[in-house]
Short mmCIF file of C-alpha atoms in Angstrom, two decimals:
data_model
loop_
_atom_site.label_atom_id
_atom_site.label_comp_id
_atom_site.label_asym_id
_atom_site.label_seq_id
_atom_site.Cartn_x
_atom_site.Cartn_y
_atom_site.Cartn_z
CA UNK A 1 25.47 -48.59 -0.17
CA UNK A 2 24.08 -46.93 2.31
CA UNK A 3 19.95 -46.98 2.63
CA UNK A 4 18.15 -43.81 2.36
CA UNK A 5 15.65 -42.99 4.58
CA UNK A 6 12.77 -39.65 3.63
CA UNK A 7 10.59 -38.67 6.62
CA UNK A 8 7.80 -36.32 5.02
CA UNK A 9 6.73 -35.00 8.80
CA UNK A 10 10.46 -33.95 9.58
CA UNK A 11 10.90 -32.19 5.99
CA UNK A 12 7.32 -30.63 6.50
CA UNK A 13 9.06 -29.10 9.78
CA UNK A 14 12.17 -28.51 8.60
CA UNK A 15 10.38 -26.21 5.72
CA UNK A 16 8.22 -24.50 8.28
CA UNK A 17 11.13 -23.60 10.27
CA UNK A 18 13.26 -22.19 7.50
CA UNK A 19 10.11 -20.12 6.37
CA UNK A 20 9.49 -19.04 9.99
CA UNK A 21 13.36 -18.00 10.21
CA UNK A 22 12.78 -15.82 6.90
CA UNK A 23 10.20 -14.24 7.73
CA UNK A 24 11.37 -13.43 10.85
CA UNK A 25 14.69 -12.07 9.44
CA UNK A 26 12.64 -9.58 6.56
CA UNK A 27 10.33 -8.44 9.59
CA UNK A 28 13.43 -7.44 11.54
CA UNK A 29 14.85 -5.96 8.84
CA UNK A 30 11.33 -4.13 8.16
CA UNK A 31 11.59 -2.51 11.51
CA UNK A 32 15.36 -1.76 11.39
CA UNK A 33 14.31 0.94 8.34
CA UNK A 34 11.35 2.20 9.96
CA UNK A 35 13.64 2.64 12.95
CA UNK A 36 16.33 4.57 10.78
CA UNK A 37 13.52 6.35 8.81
CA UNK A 38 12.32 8.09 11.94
CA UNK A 39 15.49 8.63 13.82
CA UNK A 40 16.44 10.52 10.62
CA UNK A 41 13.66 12.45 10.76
CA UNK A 42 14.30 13.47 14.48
CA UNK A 43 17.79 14.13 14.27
CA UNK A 44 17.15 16.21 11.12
CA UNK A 45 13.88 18.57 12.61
CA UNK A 46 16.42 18.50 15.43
CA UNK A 47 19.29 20.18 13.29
CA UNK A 48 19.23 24.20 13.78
CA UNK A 49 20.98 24.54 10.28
CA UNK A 50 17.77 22.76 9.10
CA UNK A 51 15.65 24.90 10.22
CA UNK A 52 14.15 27.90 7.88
CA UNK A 53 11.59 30.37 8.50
CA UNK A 54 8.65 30.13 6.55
CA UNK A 55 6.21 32.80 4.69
CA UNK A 56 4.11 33.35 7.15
CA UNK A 57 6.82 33.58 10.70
CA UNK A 58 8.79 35.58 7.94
CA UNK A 59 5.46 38.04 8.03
CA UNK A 60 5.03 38.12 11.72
CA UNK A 61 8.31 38.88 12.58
CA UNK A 62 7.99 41.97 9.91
CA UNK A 63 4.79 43.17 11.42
CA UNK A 64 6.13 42.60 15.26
CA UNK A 65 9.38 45.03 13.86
CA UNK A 66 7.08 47.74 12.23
CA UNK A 67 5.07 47.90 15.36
CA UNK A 68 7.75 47.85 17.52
CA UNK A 69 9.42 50.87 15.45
CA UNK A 70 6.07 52.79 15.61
CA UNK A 71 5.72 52.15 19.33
CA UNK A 72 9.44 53.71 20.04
CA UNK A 73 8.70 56.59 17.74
CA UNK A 74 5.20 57.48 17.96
CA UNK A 75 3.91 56.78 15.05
CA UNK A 76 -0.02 56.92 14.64
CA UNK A 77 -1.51 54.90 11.72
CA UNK A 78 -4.54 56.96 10.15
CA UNK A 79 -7.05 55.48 7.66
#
């Protein structure tokens, strides 16, 4: 039969090392969806189909066109 032989400092190490690994592994992976998270986010601001007006260009854009129209025909406004 072969003798056994336990070394507490080399399991302590061995442990650490593992744990260390692990840790290292989730942080990577951490990173890797933060990564993804904001690539998304670029590529999809990015993307004209994306992209809608809101309220308040929607307003400008109508007020820009009236004036515009009552430049080119001489419109007055009166109060």
């Amino acid at each position: 039969m072969k003798p056994r032989y336990y070394n507490e400092e080399k399991e302590r190490a061995d442990e650490l090392k593992r744990r260390i690994g692990q840790e290292a592994a989730e942080g990577e992976e951490r990173s890797d969806r933060i990564r993804e998270s904001f690539e998304h986010g670029r590529t999809r601001r990015a993307n004209p189909k994306n992209k809608t007006l809101s309220p308040a260009r929607i307003f400008v854009f109508a007020i820009l066109i009236i004036l515009f129209i009552m430049i080119v025909t001489g419109t007055r406004i009166v109060f």
